[in-house]
mmCIF file of C-alpha atoms in Angstrom:
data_model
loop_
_atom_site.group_PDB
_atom_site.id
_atom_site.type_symbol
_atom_site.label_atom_id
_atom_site.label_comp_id
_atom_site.label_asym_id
_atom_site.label_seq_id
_atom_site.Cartn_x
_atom_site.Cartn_y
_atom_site.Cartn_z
ATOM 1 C CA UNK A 19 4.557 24.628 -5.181
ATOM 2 C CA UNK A 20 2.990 23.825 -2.026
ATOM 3 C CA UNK A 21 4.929 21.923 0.969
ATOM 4 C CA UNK A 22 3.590 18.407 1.143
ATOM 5 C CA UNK A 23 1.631 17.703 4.517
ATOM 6 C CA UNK A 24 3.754 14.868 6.409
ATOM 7 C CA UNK A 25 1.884 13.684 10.044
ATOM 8 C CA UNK A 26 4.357 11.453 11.380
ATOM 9 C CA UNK A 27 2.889 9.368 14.626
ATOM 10 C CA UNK A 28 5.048 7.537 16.730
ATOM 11 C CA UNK A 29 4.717 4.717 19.308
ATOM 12 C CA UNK A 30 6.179 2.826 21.826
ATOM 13 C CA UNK A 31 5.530 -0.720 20.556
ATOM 14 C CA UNK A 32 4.398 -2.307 17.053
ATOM 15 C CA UNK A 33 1.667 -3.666 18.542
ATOM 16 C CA UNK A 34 0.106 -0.931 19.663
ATOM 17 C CA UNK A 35 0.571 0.816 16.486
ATOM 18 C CA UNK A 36 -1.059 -1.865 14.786
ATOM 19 C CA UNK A 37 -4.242 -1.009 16.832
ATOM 20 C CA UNK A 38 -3.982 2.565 16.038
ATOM 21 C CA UNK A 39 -3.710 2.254 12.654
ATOM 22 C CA UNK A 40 -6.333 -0.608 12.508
ATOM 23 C CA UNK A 41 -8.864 1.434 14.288
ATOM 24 C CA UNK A 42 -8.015 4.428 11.800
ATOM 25 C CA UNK A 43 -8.668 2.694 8.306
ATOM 26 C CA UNK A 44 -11.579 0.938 9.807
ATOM 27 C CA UNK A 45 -13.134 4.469 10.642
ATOM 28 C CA UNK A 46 -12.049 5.822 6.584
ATOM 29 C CA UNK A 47 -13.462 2.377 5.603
ATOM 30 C CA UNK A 48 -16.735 3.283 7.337
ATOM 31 C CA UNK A 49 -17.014 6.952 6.076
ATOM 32 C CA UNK A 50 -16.960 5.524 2.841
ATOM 33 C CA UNK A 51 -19.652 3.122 2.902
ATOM 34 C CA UNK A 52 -21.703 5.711 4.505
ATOM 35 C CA UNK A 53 -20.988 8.099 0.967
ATOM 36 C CA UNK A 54 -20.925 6.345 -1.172
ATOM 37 C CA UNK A 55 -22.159 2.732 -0.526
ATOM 38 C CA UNK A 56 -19.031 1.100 -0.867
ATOM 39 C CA UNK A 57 -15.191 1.325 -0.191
ATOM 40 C CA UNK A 58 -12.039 0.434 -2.059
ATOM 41 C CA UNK A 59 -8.941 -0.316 0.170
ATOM 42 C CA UNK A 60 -5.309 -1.153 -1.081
ATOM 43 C CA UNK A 61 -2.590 -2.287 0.967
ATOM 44 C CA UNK A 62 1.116 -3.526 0.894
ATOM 45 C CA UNK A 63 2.758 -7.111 1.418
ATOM 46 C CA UNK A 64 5.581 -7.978 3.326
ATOM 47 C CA UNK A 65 6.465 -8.652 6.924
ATOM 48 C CA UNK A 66 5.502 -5.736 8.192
ATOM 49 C CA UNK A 67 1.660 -5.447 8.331
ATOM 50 C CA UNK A 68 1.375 -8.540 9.469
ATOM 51 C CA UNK A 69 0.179 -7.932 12.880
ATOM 52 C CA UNK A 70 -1.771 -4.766 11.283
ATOM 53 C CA UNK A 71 -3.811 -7.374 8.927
ATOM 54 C CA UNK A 72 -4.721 -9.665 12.158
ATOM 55 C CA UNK A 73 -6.013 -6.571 13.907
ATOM 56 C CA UNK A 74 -7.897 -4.995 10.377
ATOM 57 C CA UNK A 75 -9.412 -8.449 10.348
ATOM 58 C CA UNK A 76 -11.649 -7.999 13.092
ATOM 59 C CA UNK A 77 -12.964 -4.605 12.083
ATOM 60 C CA UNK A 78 -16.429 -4.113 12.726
ATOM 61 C CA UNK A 79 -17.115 -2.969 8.850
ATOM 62 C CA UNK A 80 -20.007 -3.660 6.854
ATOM 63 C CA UNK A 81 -17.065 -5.725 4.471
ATOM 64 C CA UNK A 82 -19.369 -7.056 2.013
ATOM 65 C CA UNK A 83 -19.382 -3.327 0.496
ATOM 66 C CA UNK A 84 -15.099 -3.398 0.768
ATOM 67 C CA UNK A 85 -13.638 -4.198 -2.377
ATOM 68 C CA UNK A 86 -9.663 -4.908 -1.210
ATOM 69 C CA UNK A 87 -6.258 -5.037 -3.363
ATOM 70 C CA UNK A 88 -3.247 -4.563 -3.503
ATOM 71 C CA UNK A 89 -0.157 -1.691 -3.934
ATOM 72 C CA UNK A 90 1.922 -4.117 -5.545
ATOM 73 C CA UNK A 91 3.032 -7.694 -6.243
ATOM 74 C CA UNK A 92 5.586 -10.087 -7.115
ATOM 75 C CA UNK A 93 4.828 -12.115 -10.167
ATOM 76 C CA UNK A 94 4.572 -15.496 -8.158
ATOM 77 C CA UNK A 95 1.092 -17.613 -8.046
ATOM 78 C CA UNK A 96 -0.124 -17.503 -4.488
ATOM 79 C CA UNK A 97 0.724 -20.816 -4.271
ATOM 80 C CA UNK A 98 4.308 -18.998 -3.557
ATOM 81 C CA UNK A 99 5.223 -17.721 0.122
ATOM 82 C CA UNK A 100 6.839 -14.873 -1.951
ATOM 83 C CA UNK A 101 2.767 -14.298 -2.855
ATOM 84 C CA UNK A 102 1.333 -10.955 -0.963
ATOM 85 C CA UNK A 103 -2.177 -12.160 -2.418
ATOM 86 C CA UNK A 104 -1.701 -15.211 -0.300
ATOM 87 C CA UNK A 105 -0.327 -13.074 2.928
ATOM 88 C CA UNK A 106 -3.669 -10.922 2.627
ATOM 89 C CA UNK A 107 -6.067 -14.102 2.011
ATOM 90 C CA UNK A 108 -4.143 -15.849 5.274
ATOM 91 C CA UNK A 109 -4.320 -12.975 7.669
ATOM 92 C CA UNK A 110 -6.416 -10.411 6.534
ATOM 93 C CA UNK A 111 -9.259 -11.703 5.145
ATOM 94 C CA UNK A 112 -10.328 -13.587 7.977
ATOM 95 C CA UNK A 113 -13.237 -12.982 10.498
ATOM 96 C CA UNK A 114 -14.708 -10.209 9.743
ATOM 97 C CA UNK A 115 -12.986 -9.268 6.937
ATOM 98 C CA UNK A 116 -13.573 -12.757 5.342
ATOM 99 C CA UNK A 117 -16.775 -10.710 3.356
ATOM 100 C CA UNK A 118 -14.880 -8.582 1.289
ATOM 101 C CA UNK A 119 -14.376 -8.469 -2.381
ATOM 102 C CA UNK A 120 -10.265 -8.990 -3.272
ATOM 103 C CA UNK A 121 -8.731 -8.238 -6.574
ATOM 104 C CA UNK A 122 -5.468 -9.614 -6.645
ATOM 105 C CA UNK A 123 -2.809 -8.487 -8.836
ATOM 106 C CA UNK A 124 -1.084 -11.754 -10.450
ATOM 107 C CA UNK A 125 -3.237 -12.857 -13.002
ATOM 108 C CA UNK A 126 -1.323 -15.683 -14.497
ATOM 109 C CA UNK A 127 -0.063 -14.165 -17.420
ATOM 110 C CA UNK A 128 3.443 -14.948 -18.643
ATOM 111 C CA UNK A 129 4.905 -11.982 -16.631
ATOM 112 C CA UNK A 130 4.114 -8.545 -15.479
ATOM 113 C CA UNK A 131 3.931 -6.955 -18.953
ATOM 114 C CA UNK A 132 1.707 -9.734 -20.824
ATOM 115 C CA UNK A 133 -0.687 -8.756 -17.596
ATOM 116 C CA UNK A 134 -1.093 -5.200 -17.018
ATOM 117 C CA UNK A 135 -3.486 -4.312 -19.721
ATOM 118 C CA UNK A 136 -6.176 -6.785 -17.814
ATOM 119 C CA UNK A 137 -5.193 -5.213 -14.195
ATOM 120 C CA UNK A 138 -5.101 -1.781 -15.679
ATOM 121 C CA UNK A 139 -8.823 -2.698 -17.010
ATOM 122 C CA UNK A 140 -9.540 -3.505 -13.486
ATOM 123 C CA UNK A 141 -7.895 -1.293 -11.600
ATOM 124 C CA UNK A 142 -9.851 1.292 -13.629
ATOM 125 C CA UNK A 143 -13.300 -0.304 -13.091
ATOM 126 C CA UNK A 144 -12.550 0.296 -9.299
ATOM 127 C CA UNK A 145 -14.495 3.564 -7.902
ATOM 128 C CA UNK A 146 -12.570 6.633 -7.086
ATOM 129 C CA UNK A 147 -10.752 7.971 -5.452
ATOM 130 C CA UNK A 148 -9.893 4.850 -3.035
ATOM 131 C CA UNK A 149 -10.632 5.336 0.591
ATOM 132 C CA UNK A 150 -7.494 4.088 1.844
ATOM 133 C CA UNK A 151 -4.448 3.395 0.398
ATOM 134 C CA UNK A 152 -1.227 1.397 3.065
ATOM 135 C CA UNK A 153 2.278 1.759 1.926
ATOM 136 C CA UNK A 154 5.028 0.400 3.421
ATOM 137 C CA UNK A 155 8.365 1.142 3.055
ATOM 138 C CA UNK A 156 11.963 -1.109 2.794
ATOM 139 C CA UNK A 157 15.213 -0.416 3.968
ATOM 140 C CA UNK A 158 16.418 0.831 0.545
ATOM 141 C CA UNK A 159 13.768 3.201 0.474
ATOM 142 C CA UNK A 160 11.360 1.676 -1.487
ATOM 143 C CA UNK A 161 8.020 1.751 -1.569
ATOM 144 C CA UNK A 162 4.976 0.003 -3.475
ATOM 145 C CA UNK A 163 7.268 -1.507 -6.604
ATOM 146 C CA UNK A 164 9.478 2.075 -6.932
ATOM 147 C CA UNK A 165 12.579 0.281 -6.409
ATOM 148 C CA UNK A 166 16.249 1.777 -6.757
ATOM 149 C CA UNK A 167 16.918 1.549 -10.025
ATOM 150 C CA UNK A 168 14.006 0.110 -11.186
ATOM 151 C CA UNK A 169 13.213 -0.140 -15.045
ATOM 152 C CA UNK A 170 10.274 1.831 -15.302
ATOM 153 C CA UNK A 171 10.999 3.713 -12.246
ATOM 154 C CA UNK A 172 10.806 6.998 -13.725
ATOM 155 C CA UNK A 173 7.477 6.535 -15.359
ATOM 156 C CA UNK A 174 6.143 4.883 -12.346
ATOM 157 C CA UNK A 175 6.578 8.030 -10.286
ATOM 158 C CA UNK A 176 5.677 9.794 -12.795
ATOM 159 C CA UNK A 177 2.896 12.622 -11.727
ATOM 160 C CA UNK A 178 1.224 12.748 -15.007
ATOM 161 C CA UNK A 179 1.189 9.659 -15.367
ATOM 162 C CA UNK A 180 -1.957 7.617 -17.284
ATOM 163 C CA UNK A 181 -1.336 4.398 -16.701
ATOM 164 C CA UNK A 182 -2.966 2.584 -13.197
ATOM 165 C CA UNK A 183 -0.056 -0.062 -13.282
ATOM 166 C CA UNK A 184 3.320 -0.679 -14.001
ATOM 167 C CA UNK A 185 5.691 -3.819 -14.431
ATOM 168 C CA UNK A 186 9.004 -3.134 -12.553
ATOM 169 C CA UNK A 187 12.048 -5.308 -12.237
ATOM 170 C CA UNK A 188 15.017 -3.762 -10.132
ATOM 171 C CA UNK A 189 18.224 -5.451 -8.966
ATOM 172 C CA UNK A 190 16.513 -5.342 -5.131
ATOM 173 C CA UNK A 191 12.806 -6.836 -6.078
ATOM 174 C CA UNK A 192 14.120 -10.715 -7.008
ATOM 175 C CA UNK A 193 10.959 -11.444 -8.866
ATOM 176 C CA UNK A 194 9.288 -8.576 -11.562
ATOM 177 C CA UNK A 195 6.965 -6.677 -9.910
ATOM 178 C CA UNK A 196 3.065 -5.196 -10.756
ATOM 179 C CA UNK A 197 2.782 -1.689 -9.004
ATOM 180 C CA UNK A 198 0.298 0.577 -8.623
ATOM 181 C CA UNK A 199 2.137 3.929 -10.111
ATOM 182 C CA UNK A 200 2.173 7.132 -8.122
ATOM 183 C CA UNK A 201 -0.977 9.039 -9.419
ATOM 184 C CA UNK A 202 -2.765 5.959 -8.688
ATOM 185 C CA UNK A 203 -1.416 5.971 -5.210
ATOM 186 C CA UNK A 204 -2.431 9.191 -4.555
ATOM 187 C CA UNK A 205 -5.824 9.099 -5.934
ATOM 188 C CA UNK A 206 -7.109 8.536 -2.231
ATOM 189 C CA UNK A 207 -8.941 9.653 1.032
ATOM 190 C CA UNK A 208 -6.313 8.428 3.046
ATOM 191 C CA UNK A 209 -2.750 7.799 2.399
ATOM 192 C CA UNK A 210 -0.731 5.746 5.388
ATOM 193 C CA UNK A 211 3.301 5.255 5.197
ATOM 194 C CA UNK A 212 3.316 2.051 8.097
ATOM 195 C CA UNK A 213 7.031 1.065 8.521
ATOM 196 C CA UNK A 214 8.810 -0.274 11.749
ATOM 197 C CA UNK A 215 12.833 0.156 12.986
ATOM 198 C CA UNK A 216 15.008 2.474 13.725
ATOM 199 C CA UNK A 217 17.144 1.433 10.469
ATOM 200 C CA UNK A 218 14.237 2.618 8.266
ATOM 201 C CA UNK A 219 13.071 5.928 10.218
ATOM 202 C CA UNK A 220 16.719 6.812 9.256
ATOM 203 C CA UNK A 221 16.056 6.470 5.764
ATOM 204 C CA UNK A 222 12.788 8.603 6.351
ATOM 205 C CA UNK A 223 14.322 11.000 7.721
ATOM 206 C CA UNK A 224 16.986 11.325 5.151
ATOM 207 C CA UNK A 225 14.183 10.901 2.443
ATOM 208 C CA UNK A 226 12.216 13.336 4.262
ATOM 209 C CA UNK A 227 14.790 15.869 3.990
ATOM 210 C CA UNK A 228 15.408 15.605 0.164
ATOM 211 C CA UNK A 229 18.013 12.286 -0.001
ATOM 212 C CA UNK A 230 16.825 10.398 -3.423
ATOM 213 C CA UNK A 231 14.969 7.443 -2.179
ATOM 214 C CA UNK A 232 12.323 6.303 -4.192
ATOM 215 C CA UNK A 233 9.829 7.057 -1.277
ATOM 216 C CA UNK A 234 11.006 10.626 -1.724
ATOM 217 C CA UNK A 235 8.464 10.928 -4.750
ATOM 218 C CA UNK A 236 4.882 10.513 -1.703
ATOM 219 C CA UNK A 237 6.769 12.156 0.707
ATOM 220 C CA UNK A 238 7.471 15.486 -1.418
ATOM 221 C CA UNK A 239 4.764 15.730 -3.762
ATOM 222 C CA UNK A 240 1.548 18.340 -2.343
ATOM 223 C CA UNK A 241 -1.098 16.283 -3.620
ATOM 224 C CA UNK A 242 -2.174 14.385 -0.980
ATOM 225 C CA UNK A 243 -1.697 14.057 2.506
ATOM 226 C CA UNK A 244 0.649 11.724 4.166
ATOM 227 C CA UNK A 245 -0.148 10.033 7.612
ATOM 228 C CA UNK A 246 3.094 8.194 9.244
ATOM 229 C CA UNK A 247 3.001 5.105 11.422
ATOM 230 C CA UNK A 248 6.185 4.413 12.933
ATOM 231 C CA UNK A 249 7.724 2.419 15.938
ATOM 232 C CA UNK A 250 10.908 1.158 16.787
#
């Protein structure tokens, strides 16, 4: 098997690693409007990106031809602050960005399971492979929904997988989840890992080097490429 390819880039400040990364998806966004007409973007929740999603906001991209969604998602209307629907909708798609097409992954249902033959159906209408794909990471090593100890955890990461999404509930998630799985996650132009802290680039590192942390499964697997945005 081959060796995955890992970039790690570091910087100084989280602001200006916002910009960087900004100014890179707008440019993948932009190669794929010129190929194909259109682009398909999915990104992570959380406190994180926030700063990120103000910057992506003012893109100069043709955004009516940007279809946006999301990695994952609590099961919460985005009535909820727990909603990262609503954190995309407040600071993302804004300005510029305002134009784009989102697909949200909370559809109302009773809970993650009663919903993810719908999002599968529309996950799966969405052209591929994405253009961009934004993962963050947590202090417990999680990415997307792949929790610790998650319920469908093993089929989530599971490389052979058919399924587009999951329902996860782990003792670390409060609310069930709606994830992307892994194949889906992969199925991409682009793959970013954006996380912040020096508590986290520990985990990485130990992650990196084989410890079993759910974000173990991107960072080891030779499918696709793996660009890291880090800063203290």
């Amino acid at each position: 098997m081959s060796k995955p390819t890992v970039h790690v880039h570091e910087f100084t400040d989280r602001l200006t690693l916002a910009d960087k990364l900004a100014h890179k998806v707008e440019a993948q966004l932009k190669k794929g409007i010129a190929v194909r007409g259109h682009a398909v973007i999915a990104v992570s929740g959380g406190t994180t990106p926030k700063v990120f999603f103000a910057v992506l906001a003012r893109a100069k991209v043709d955004w009516s031809k940007v279809t946006v969604t999301l990695v994952d998602e609590r099961w919460v209307p985005e009535s909820s602050e727990r909603s990262n629907a609503a954190l995309v909708r407040y600071l993302m798609l804004k300005q510029n960005a305002e134009a784009a097409t989102f697909l949200p992954l909370y559809n109302g249902a009773k809970d993650p399971d009663a919903g993810s033959a719908e999002l599968a159906k529309a996950i799966r209408a969405l052209p591929t492979p994405f253009d961009v794909v934004v993962l963050g990471m947590g202090p417990d090593g999680h990415t997307a929904s792949f929790f610790p100890g998650g319920n469908h955890l093993a089929q989530a990461l599971d490389l052979k997988g058919k399924e587009p999404v999951i329902s996860m509930t782990a003792k670390g998630a409060d609310e069930p989840r709606i994830t992307l799985t892994l194949p889906r996650i992969l199925d991409t132009e682009a793959l970013f890992l954006h996380f912040e802290g020096e508590d986290k680039r520990k985990v990485f590192d130990e992650a990196r080097a084989g410890g079993d942390y759910p974000i173990a499964a991107v960072l080891s697997q030779s499918n696709t490429p793996v660009d890291v945005y880090w800063s203290p």
